[in-house]
Tab-separated table of C-alpha atoms in Angstrom:
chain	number	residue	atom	x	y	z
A	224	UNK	CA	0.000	0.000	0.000
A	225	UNK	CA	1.236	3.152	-1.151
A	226	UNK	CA	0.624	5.307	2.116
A	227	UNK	CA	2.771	8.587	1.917
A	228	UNK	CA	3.525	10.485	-0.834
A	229	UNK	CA	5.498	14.089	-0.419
A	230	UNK	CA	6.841	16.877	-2.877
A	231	UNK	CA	9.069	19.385	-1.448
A	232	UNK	CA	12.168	21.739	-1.742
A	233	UNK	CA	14.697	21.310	1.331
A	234	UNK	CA	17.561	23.602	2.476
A	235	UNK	CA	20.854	21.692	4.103
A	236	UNK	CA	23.500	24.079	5.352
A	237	UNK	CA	25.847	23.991	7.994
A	238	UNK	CA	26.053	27.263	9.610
A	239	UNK	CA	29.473	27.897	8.693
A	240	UNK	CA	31.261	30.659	6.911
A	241	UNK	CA	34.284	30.986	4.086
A	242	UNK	CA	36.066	27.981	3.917
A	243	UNK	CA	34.163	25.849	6.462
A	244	UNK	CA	30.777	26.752	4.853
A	245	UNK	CA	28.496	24.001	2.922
A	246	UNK	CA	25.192	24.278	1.406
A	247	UNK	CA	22.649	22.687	-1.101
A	248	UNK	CA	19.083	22.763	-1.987
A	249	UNK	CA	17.211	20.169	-3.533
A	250	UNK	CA	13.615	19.391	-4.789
A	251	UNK	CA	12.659	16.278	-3.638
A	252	UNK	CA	9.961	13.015	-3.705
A	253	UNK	CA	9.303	10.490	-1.310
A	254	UNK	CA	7.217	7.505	-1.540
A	255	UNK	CA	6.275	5.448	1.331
A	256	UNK	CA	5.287	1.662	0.969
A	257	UNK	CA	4.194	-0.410	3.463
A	258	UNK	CA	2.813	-4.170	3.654
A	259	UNK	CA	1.967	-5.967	6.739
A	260	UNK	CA	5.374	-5.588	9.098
A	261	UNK	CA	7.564	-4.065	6.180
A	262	UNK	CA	8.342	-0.761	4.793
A	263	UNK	CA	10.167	0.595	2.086
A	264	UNK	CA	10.632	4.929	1.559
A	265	UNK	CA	12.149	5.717	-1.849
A	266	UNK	CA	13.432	9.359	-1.699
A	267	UNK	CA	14.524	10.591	-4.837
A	268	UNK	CA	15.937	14.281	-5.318
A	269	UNK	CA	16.888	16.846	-8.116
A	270	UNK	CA	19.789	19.448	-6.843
A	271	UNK	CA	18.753	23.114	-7.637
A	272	UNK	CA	21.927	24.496	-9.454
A	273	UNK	CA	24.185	27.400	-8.108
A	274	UNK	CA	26.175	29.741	-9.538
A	275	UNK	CA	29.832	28.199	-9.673
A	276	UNK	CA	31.301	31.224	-7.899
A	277	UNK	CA	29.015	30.769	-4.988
A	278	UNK	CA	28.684	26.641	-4.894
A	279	UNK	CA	30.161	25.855	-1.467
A	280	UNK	CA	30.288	22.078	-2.978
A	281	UNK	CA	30.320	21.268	-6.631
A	282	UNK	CA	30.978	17.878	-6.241
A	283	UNK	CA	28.510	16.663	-3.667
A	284	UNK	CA	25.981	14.982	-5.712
A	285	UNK	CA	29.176	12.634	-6.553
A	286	UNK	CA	28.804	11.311	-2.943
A	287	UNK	CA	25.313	11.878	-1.745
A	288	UNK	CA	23.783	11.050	-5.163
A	289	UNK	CA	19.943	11.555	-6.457
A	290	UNK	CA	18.619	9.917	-3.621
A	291	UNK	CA	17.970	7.131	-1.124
A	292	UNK	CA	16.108	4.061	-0.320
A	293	UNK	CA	15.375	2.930	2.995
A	294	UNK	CA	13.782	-0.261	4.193
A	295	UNK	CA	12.534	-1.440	7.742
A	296	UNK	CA	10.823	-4.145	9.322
A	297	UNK	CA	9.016	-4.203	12.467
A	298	UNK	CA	9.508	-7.469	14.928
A	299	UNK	CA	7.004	-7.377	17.886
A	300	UNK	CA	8.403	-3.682	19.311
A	301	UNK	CA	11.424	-3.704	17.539
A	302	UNK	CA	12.183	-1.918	14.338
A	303	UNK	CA	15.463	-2.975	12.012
A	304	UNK	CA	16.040	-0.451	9.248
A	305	UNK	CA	18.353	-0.163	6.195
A	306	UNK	CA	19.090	2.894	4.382
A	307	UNK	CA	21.143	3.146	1.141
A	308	UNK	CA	22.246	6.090	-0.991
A	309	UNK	CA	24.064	6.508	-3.810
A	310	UNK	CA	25.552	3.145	-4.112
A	311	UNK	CA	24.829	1.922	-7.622
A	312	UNK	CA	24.999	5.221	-8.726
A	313	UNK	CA	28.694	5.224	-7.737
A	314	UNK	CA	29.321	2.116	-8.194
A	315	UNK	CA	29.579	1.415	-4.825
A	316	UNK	CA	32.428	3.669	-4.310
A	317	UNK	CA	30.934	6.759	-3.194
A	318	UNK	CA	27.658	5.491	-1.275
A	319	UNK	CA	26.508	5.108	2.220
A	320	UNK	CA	24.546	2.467	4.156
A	321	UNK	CA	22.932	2.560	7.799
A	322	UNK	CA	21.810	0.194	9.581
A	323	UNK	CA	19.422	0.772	12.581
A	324	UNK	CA	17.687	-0.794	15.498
A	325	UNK	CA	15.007	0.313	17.795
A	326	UNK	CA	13.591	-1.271	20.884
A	327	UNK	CA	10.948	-0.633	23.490
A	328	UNK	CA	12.756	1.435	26.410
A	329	UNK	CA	10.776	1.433	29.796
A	330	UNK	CA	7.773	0.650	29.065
A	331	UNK	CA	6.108	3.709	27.445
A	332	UNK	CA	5.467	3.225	23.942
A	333	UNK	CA	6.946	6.410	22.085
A	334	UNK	CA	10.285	6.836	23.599
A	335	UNK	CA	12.682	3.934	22.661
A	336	UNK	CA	16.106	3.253	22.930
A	337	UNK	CA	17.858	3.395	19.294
A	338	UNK	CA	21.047	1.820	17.941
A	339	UNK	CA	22.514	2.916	14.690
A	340	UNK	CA	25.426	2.375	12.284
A	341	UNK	CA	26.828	4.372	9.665
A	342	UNK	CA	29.552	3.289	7.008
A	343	UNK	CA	30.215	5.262	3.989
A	344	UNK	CA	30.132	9.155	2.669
A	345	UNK	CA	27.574	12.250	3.440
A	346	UNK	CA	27.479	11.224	7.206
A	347	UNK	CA	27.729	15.203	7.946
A	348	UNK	CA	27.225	18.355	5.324
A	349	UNK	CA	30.954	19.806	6.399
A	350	UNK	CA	32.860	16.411	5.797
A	351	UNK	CA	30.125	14.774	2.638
A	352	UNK	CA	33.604	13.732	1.290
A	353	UNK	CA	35.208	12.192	3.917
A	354	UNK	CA	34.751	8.001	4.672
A	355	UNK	CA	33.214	7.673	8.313
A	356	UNK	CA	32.365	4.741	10.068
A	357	UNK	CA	30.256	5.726	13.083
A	358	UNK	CA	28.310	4.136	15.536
A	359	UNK	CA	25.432	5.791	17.524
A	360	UNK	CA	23.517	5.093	20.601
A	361	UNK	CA	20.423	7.132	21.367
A	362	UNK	CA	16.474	7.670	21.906
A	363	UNK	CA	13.947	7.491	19.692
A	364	UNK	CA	10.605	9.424	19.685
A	365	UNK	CA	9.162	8.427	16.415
A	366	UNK	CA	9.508	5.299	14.304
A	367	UNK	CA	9.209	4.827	10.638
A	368	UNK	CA	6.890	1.558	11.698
């Protein structure tokens, strides 16, 4: 079932100035599938083109691509999700892939505890073009499921 569908224009900057500064604005889709305990969120985007002089980063579609595709499935309370961008676009040399988990904390059910892991490029705006393997440990408000 084809449950959320979204048009929009986003904004991503840093806050930083000169040298440090990075910036890009996109149009953007998103398509949200879902079937019994799965869910799959195709988000693809169109960069809105700057004048060379002023482009902070000319090269950042090269490692955050047209878009992403993220997938989760729900287990009881527990949510495992996988998000992929820019992968076969690159060739799998400029992507990125997360992995997350989510799991019933106390026992109210909108905060959980969350789990996540990040390997690849476009892990923050100021270093899109830097490698990064991170792992995070957090809570969670919302869930996609």
């Amino acid at each position: 079932k084809n449950s959320v569908n979204l048009l929009g224009i986003v904004h991503q900057s840093n806050g930083q100035a000169s040298t440090l500064s990075r910036s890009w604005n996109r149009v953007y889709a998103g398509f949200l599938f879902e079937k019994n305990r799965f869910a799959l969120y195709l988000k693809p985007w169109i960069r809105i083109s700057e004048d060379e002089s002023s482009d902070d980063n000319t090269d950042i579609t090269d490692y955050l691509g047209h878009g992403e595709i993220n997938f989760a499935y729900k287990r009881g309370d527990h949510v495992f999700s996988l998000m992929s961008r820019n992968n076969l676009e690159s060739g799998f040399s400029k992507g990125a892939v997360e992995i997350g988990w989510s799991f019933p904390l106390f026992d109210y059910d909108y905060i959980k505890g969350y789990i996540q892991y990040f390997s690849g490029y476009g892990e923050s705006l100021i270093d899109y073009d830097s490698y990064v393997n991170r792992l995070g440990v957090g809570i969670l408000l919302t869930d996609i499921l």
